[in-house]
Amino acid sequence: MEFNKIAVIGAGTMGMGIAWALGAAGKKVVLYDIKQEIVDTTLARIAKGLAKAEEKGQAPAGAKDFITGNIAGTAVMEDLKDVDLVIETAVENMAIKKDIYGKLDAILAPEVIIATNTSSLSITEIAAITKRADKVIGMHFFNPAMVMALIEVIPALQTSQETIDAIMELSKAIGKKPVLVKEGPGFVVNRILTPGMNEAAFILYEGLASAEDIDKAMKLGAGWPMGPFTLADMVGLDIASAVLNTLYTETGDPKYRPAPIIKQLVRAGWLGRKTGRGFFDYSKK
Ligand code: 3HC
């Protein structure tokens, strides 16, 4: 199955990175969000990020023009009617997903696959709200999606083998390394990584070391590319918190309960880099 024109729903952090990764692989992308100004801000962020990456030698010369030329933006869902794949990265809220999937079902051709990048909701439940349950699948990218090689491919209970094969193939075709994972809370990476960030937050809460020193310890002692708090701030504390709540409620295991400091930061709206403040302050950087 060839996918040439791909819609990315949601122009947040993940939508941005996924659109960038697809555009870099030569796919035509339509980035959708509910407001044109959100889409425009993200398109500008991609262009700025690419200019910086070119400057630093992290992207080849000409990458900015090539990639931005492959990505269009819209706030009109009907504009997605001729895409041959949808990757959905909307907020982790089932009511909002239900609304989006209802509209998509009506607009898209019946054979179009919808891949969800959800990291905390049930893909089987998402599939069940559509009229194309066999064509719904998890395609879980990692932040920053234009850099990280892994894609977890997670079939719902209803997903057909044809859909699984198509998404595994596409993941390789865009230069990523897919790993097929059965559905379970947190899949593989978040099941391991998010409790790690949570444990760091408990250690901070207990006053064993400062956030800076905990980060330093995990970088120098465990070879993590970034410390747990820098990572949590990059992922977004709302996302980390949603993953922890899913792990906790789905398993009933208290070891996954979110650390109080994470709940408090989320309640304050200090969600990490995207809001300028999380465990660390980014307002002056
Ligand atoms: N192309 C474009 N931009 C690049 C790039 C590339 N090849 N490589 C790095 N960059 C960007 C980074 O995004 C960053 O952007 P910023 O300036 O806006 O902060 C900047 O360049 C800095 O990068 P560096 O030059 O310092 O590159 P590093 O060598 O430090 O690598 C990193 C950055 C790849 C993010 C590395 O630190 C890393 O691997 N960190 C761990 C990331 C991780 O664990 N991600 C998974 C999170 S879990 C998740 O996403 C799941 C979800 O469901 C919660």
CSV table of C-alpha atoms and ligand atoms in Angstrom, one decimal:
chain,number,residue,atom,x,y,z
A,1,MET,CA,0.0,0.0,0.0
A,2,GLU,CA,1.4,3.4,-1.0
A,3,PHE,CA,0.8,6.4,1.2
A,4,ASN,CA,1.6,9.7,-0.6
A,5,LYS,CA,-0.7,12.2,1.0
A,6,ILE,CA,-1.0,12.0,4.7
A,7,ALA,CA,-3.1,14.0,7.1
A,8,VAL,CA,-1.7,14.8,10.6
A,9,ILE,CA,-4.5,15.8,13.0
A,10,GLY,CA,-3.3,18.0,15.8
A,11,ALA,CA,-0.5,20.6,15.4
A,12,GLY,CA,0.9,20.2,18.9
A,13,THR,CA,4.4,19.0,19.8
A,14,MET,CA,3.9,15.5,18.3
A,15,GLY,CA,1.9,16.6,15.3
A,16,MET,CA,4.7,19.0,14.5
A,17,GLY,CA,7.4,16.4,14.7
A,18,ILE,CA,5.4,13.8,12.8
A,19,ALA,CA,4.6,16.2,10.0
A,20,TRP,CA,8.3,17.2,9.8
A,21,ALA,CA,9.4,13.5,9.7
A,22,LEU,CA,6.9,12.6,7.0
A,23,GLY,CA,7.8,15.7,5.0
A,24,ALA,CA,11.5,14.8,5.3
A,25,ALA,CA,10.7,11.4,3.8
A,26,GLY,CA,9.1,13.1,0.8
A,27,LYS,CA,5.5,12.6,1.8
A,28,LYS,CA,2.9,15.2,1.1
A,29,VAL,CA,1.4,16.2,4.5
A,30,VAL,CA,-1.7,18.2,5.4
A,31,LEU,CA,-1.4,19.4,9.0
A,32,TYR,CA,-4.8,20.0,10.6
A,33,ASP,CA,-5.9,21.7,13.8
A,34,ILE,CA,-9.1,23.4,14.9
A,35,LYS,CA,-7.7,27.0,14.4
A,36,GLN,CA,-5.7,28.2,11.5
A,37,GLU,CA,-3.5,30.3,13.8
A,38,ILE,CA,-2.4,27.1,15.7
A,39,VAL,CA,-1.5,25.5,12.4
A,40,ASP,CA,0.4,28.6,11.2
A,41,THR,CA,2.3,28.8,14.5
A,42,THR,CA,3.4,25.2,14.1
A,43,LEU,CA,4.4,25.6,10.4
A,44,ALA,CA,6.5,28.6,11.5
A,45,ARG,CA,8.1,26.5,14.3
A,46,ILE,CA,9.0,23.8,11.7
A,47,ALA,CA,10.6,26.3,9.4
A,48,LYS,CA,12.5,27.9,12.3
A,49,GLY,CA,13.6,24.5,13.7
A,50,LEU,CA,14.8,23.4,10.2
A,51,ALA,CA,16.7,26.6,9.7
A,52,LYS,CA,18.5,25.9,13.0
A,53,ALA,CA,19.0,22.3,12.2
A,54,GLU,CA,20.6,23.2,8.8
A,55,GLU,CA,22.8,25.7,10.6
A,56,LYS,CA,23.9,23.1,13.1
A,57,GLY,CA,24.5,20.5,10.4
A,58,GLN,CA,21.7,18.3,11.8
A,59,ALA,CA,19.8,18.6,8.6
A,60,PRO,CA,21.3,18.8,5.1
A,61,ALA,CA,21.4,22.1,3.2
A,62,GLY,CA,18.0,22.6,1.4
A,63,ALA,CA,16.1,20.5,4.0
A,64,LYS,CA,14.1,23.5,5.1
A,65,ASP,CA,12.7,24.3,1.6
A,66,PHE,CA,12.2,20.6,0.8
A,67,ILE,CA,10.3,19.7,4.0
A,68,THR,CA,8.3,22.9,4.4
A,69,GLY,CA,7.3,22.6,0.7
A,70,ASN,CA,5.8,19.2,1.5
A,71,ILE,CA,3.7,20.4,4.4
A,72,ALA,CA,0.4,22.3,3.9
A,73,GLY,CA,-1.8,23.4,6.8
A,74,THR,CA,-5.6,23.7,7.3
A,75,ALA,CA,-8.3,24.2,9.9
A,76,VAL,CA,-11.0,22.8,7.6
A,77,MET,CA,-11.5,19.1,8.1
A,78,GLU,CA,-13.1,18.7,4.7
A,79,ASP,CA,-9.7,19.5,3.1
A,80,LEU,CA,-8.6,16.1,4.3
A,81,LYS,CA,-11.0,14.3,2.0
A,82,ASP,CA,-8.4,13.1,-0.5
A,83,VAL,CA,-5.7,11.9,1.8
A,84,ASP,CA,-4.7,8.2,1.8
A,85,LEU,CA,-3.8,8.0,5.5
A,86,VAL,CA,-4.6,9.9,8.7
A,87,ILE,CA,-2.2,10.1,11.7
A,88,GLU,CA,-4.1,11.5,14.7
A,89,THR,CA,-2.3,13.3,17.5
A,90,ALA,CA,-5.2,15.1,19.1
A,91,VAL,CA,-5.3,15.7,22.9
A,92,GLU,CA,-5.6,12.6,25.1
A,93,ASN,CA,-9.3,13.0,25.7
A,94,MET,CA,-11.8,10.3,24.5
A,95,ALA,CA,-14.7,12.7,24.1
A,96,ILE,CA,-12.6,14.9,21.8
A,97,LYS,CA,-11.3,11.8,19.9
A,98,LYS,CA,-14.9,10.6,19.4
A,99,ASP,CA,-15.9,13.9,17.9
A,100,ILE,CA,-12.9,13.9,15.5
A,101,TYR,CA,-13.3,10.2,14.5
A,102,GLY,CA,-17.0,10.7,13.8
A,103,LYS,CA,-16.2,13.6,11.4
A,104,LEU,CA,-13.3,11.7,9.8
A,105,ASP,CA,-15.5,8.6,9.2
A,106,ALA,CA,-17.9,10.8,7.2
A,107,ILE,CA,-15.2,12.6,5.2
A,108,LEU,CA,-12.6,9.9,4.4
A,109,ALA,CA,-12.9,7.2,1.7
A,110,PRO,CA,-13.8,3.9,3.5
A,111,GLU,CA,-10.4,2.3,2.8
A,112,VAL,CA,-8.4,5.0,4.5
A,113,ILE,CA,-6.5,3.8,7.6
A,114,ILE,CA,-6.5,6.0,10.7
A,115,ALA,CA,-3.4,5.6,12.9
A,116,THR,CA,-3.5,7.1,16.3
A,117,ASN,CA,-0.4,8.4,18.1
A,118,THR,CA,-2.2,8.1,21.5
A,119,SER,CA,0.1,7.2,24.4
A,120,SER,CA,-2.5,6.7,27.0
A,121,LEU,CA,-5.9,5.8,25.6
A,122,SER,CA,-7.1,2.3,24.5
A,123,ILE,CA,-6.7,1.8,20.7
A,124,THR,CA,-9.4,-0.9,20.8
A,125,GLU,CA,-11.8,1.7,22.3
A,126,ILE,CA,-10.8,4.3,19.7
A,127,ALA,CA,-11.3,1.6,16.9
A,128,ALA,CA,-14.7,0.8,18.3
A,129,ILE,CA,-16.0,4.4,17.9
A,130,THR,CA,-15.3,4.3,14.2
A,131,LYS,CA,-17.1,2.6,11.3
A,132,ARG,CA,-13.7,1.2,10.2
A,133,ALA,CA,-12.4,-0.6,13.3
A,134,ASP,CA,-10.2,-3.0,11.2
A,135,LYS,CA,-8.4,0.1,9.8
A,136,VAL,CA,-7.5,1.7,13.1
A,137,ILE,CA,-4.1,1.1,14.6
A,138,GLY,CA,-1.6,2.7,17.0
A,139,MET,CA,1.4,4.4,15.5
A,140,HIS,CA,3.3,5.7,18.5
A,141,PHE,CA,6.1,8.2,17.7
A,142,PHE,CA,8.6,9.5,20.2
A,143,ASN,CA,9.5,13.1,21.0
A,144,PRO,CA,11.2,14.7,19.1
A,145,ALA,CA,9.5,12.7,16.4
A,146,MET,CA,11.7,14.0,13.6
A,147,VAL,CA,14.8,12.7,15.4
A,148,MET,CA,13.7,9.5,17.3
A,149,ALA,CA,13.9,6.4,15.3
A,150,LEU,CA,11.3,4.2,17.0
A,151,ILE,CA,7.7,3.8,16.1
A,152,GLU,CA,5.7,1.4,18.3
A,153,VAL,CA,3.0,-0.2,16.0
A,154,ILE,CA,0.1,-1.3,18.2
A,155,PRO,CA,-2.9,-3.2,16.6
A,156,ALA,CA,-6.3,-2.8,18.3
A,157,LEU,CA,-8.2,-6.0,18.9
A,158,GLN,CA,-10.1,-5.3,15.7
A,159,THR,CA,-7.1,-4.3,13.4
A,160,SER,CA,-6.7,-6.3,10.2
A,161,GLN,CA,-3.4,-7.9,9.3
A,162,GLU,CA,-3.4,-5.8,6.1
A,163,THR,CA,-3.5,-2.6,8.2
A,164,ILE,CA,-0.7,-3.9,10.4
A,165,ASP,CA,1.5,-4.7,7.4
A,166,ALA,CA,0.8,-1.4,5.7
A,167,ILE,CA,1.8,0.6,8.8
A,168,MET,CA,4.9,-1.5,9.5
A,169,GLU,CA,5.9,-0.9,5.8
A,170,LEU,CA,5.2,2.8,5.9
A,171,SER,CA,7.2,3.2,9.2
A,172,LYS,CA,10.3,1.7,7.4
A,173,ALA,CA,9.7,3.7,4.3
A,174,ILE,CA,9.9,7.0,6.2
A,175,GLY,CA,13.3,5.8,7.7
A,176,LYS,CA,12.0,4.8,11.1
A,177,LYS,CA,12.4,1.5,13.0
A,178,PRO,CA,9.0,0.0,13.9
A,179,VAL,CA,8.5,-2.5,16.7
A,180,LEU,CA,5.2,-4.4,16.8
A,181,VAL,CA,3.7,-4.3,20.3
A,182,LYS,CA,0.4,-5.8,21.6
A,183,GLU,CA,-2.0,-3.4,23.3
A,184,GLY,CA,-1.3,-2.8,27.0
A,185,PRO,CA,-1.1,0.4,29.1
A,186,GLY,CA,2.0,2.4,28.2
A,187,PHE,CA,3.0,-0.1,25.5
A,188,VAL,CA,6.7,-0.8,26.0
A,189,VAL,CA,8.6,2.5,26.2
A,190,ASN,CA,6.2,4.5,28.3
A,191,ARG,CA,5.7,1.6,30.6
A,192,ILE,CA,9.4,1.8,31.5
A,193,LEU,CA,10.2,5.4,31.0
A,194,THR,CA,7.3,7.2,32.6
A,195,PRO,CA,7.6,5.4,35.9
A,196,GLY,CA,11.3,6.4,35.8
A,197,MET,CA,10.3,10.1,35.5
A,198,ASN,CA,7.8,9.5,38.3
A,199,GLU,CA,10.3,7.9,40.6
A,200,ALA,CA,12.6,10.9,40.0
A,201,ALA,CA,9.8,13.2,41.1
A,202,PHE,CA,9.3,11.1,44.3
A,203,ILE,CA,13.0,11.4,44.9
A,204,LEU,CA,12.8,15.1,44.5
A,205,TYR,CA,9.7,15.3,46.7
A,206,GLU,CA,11.6,13.4,49.4
A,207,GLY,CA,14.4,16.0,49.2
A,208,LEU,CA,17.2,13.4,48.4
A,209,ALA,CA,18.8,15.7,45.8
A,210,SER,CA,18.0,18.7,43.7
A,211,ALA,CA,16.3,18.4,40.3
A,212,GLU,CA,19.5,19.5,38.6
A,213,ASP,CA,21.5,16.8,40.5
A,214,ILE,CA,19.0,14.1,39.8
A,215,ASP,CA,19.2,14.9,36.1
A,216,LYS,CA,23.0,15.0,36.3
A,217,ALA,CA,23.1,11.6,38.1
A,218,MET,CA,21.0,9.9,35.4
A,219,LYS,CA,23.0,11.4,32.6
A,220,LEU,CA,26.4,10.6,34.0
A,221,GLY,CA,25.5,7.4,35.9
A,222,ALA,CA,23.0,5.7,33.5
A,223,GLY,CA,23.9,7.3,30.2
A,224,TRP,CA,20.5,8.9,29.7
A,225,PRO,CA,20.7,11.5,26.9
A,226,MET,CA,18.8,13.9,29.1
A,227,GLY,CA,17.9,13.7,32.8
A,228,PRO,CA,14.4,12.6,33.9
A,229,PHE,CA,13.1,16.2,34.6
A,230,THR,CA,14.5,17.7,31.3
A,231,LEU,CA,12.8,14.7,29.6
A,232,ALA,CA,9.5,15.2,31.5
A,233,ASP,CA,9.5,18.9,30.6
A,234,MET,CA,10.1,18.0,27.0
A,235,VAL,CA,7.4,15.4,26.8
A,236,GLY,CA,5.0,17.7,28.7
A,237,LEU,CA,3.8,17.0,32.2
A,238,ASP,CA,0.2,16.8,31.1
A,239,ILE,CA,1.2,13.9,28.8
A,240,ALA,CA,3.4,12.2,31.4
A,241,SER,CA,0.6,12.6,34.0
A,242,ALA,CA,-2.0,11.1,31.5
A,243,VAL,CA,0.3,8.1,30.9
A,244,LEU,CA,0.8,7.5,34.6
A,245,ASN,CA,-2.9,7.8,35.3
A,246,THR,CA,-3.6,5.2,32.6
A,247,LEU,CA,-1.0,2.9,34.0
A,248,TYR,CA,-2.5,3.4,37.5
A,249,THR,CA,-6.1,3.0,36.6
A,250,GLU,CA,-5.7,0.2,34.1
A,251,THR,CA,-3.6,-2.0,36.3
A,252,GLY,CA,-4.8,-0.8,39.7
A,253,ASP,CA,-1.2,-1.1,40.8
A,254,PRO,CA,-0.2,1.7,43.3
A,255,LYS,CA,3.4,1.7,42.0
A,256,TYR,CA,2.1,3.9,39.1
A,257,ARG,CA,0.4,6.6,41.2
A,258,PRO,CA,1.6,10.0,39.9
A,259,ALA,CA,4.0,11.8,42.3
A,260,PRO,CA,2.2,14.7,44.1
A,261,ILE,CA,4.7,17.2,42.6
A,262,ILE,CA,3.7,16.2,39.0
A,263,LYS,CA,0.0,16.6,39.9
A,264,GLN,CA,0.7,20.0,41.4
A,265,LEU,CA,2.7,21.2,38.4
A,266,VAL,CA,-0.1,20.2,36.0
A,267,ARG,CA,-2.7,22.0,38.2
A,268,ALA,CA,-0.5,25.1,38.0
A,269,GLY,CA,-0.4,24.8,34.2
A,270,TRP,CA,3.4,24.4,34.4
A,271,LEU,CA,3.5,21.7,31.8
A,272,GLY,CA,7.2,21.9,30.7
A,273,ARG,CA,8.9,23.5,27.8
A,274,LYS,CA,5.7,24.2,25.9
A,275,THR,CA,4.4,26.5,28.6
A,276,GLY,CA,7.8,28.0,29.5
A,277,ARG,CA,7.9,26.3,32.9
A,278,GLY,CA,7.8,22.8,34.3
A,279,PHE,CA,10.3,21.3,36.7
A,280,PHE,CA,12.7,23.9,35.2
A,281,ASP,CA,12.1,27.5,34.1
A,282,TYR,CA,12.5,28.1,30.3
A,283,SER,CA,11.1,31.7,30.2
A,284,LYS,CA,14.5,33.3,29.9
A,285,LYS,CA,16.0,30.8,27.5
B,1,3HC,N1,17.1,17.3,13.2
B,1,3HC,C1,16.4,18.4,13.7
B,1,3HC,N2,16.5,18.8,15.0
B,1,3HC,C2,17.3,18.2,15.8
B,1,3HC,C3,18.0,17.0,15.4
B,1,3HC,C4,17.9,16.6,14.0
B,1,3HC,N3,18.5,15.6,13.5
B,1,3HC,N4,18.8,16.6,16.4
B,1,3HC,C5,18.5,17.4,17.5
B,1,3HC,N5,17.6,18.3,17.1
B,1,3HC,C6,17.1,19.4,17.9
B,1,3HC,C7,16.5,19.0,19.2
B,1,3HC,O1,15.1,18.7,19.1
B,1,3HC,C8,16.7,20.2,20.1
B,1,3HC,O2,15.8,21.2,19.7
B,1,3HC,P1,15.7,22.6,20.6
B,1,3HC,O3,16.9,23.5,20.2
B,1,3HC,O4,14.4,23.3,20.2
B,1,3HC,O5,15.8,22.3,22.0
B,1,3HC,C9,18.0,20.7,19.6
B,1,3HC,O6,18.2,20.2,18.3
B,1,3HC,C10,19.1,20.3,20.6
B,1,3HC,O7,19.5,19.2,20.3
B,1,3HC,P2,21.1,18.9,20.5
B,1,3HC,O8,21.9,19.4,19.4
B,1,3HC,O9,21.5,19.3,21.8
B,1,3HC,O10,21.0,17.3,20.2
B,1,3HC,P3,21.2,16.2,21.2
B,1,3HC,O11,22.3,15.5,20.6
B,1,3HC,O12,21.2,16.7,22.6
B,1,3HC,O13,19.9,15.3,21.0
B,1,3HC,C11,17.8,14.5,21.7
B,1,3HC,C12,18.6,15.8,21.5
B,1,3HC,C13,17.7,13.7,20.4
B,1,3HC,C14,16.4,15.0,22.1
B,1,3HC,C15,18.4,13.7,22.8
B,1,3HC,O14,18.6,14.5,24.0
B,1,3HC,C16,17.5,12.5,23.3
B,1,3HC,O15,17.6,11.4,22.7
B,1,3HC,N6,16.8,12.7,24.4
B,1,3HC,C17,15.8,11.6,24.8
B,1,3HC,C18,14.5,11.7,24.1
B,1,3HC,C19,13.5,10.7,24.6
B,1,3HC,O16,13.7,9.9,25.5
B,1,3HC,N7,12.4,10.7,23.9
B,1,3HC,C20,11.3,9.9,24.2
B,1,3HC,C21,10.3,10.6,25.1
B,1,3HC,S1,8.9,9.6,25.5
B,1,3HC,C22,7.8,9.9,24.3
B,1,3HC,O17,8.0,10.7,23.4
B,1,3HC,C23,6.5,9.1,24.3
B,1,3HC,C24,5.3,9.9,24.6
B,1,3HC,O18,4.2,9.1,24.4
B,1,3HC,C25,5.3,10.4,26.0
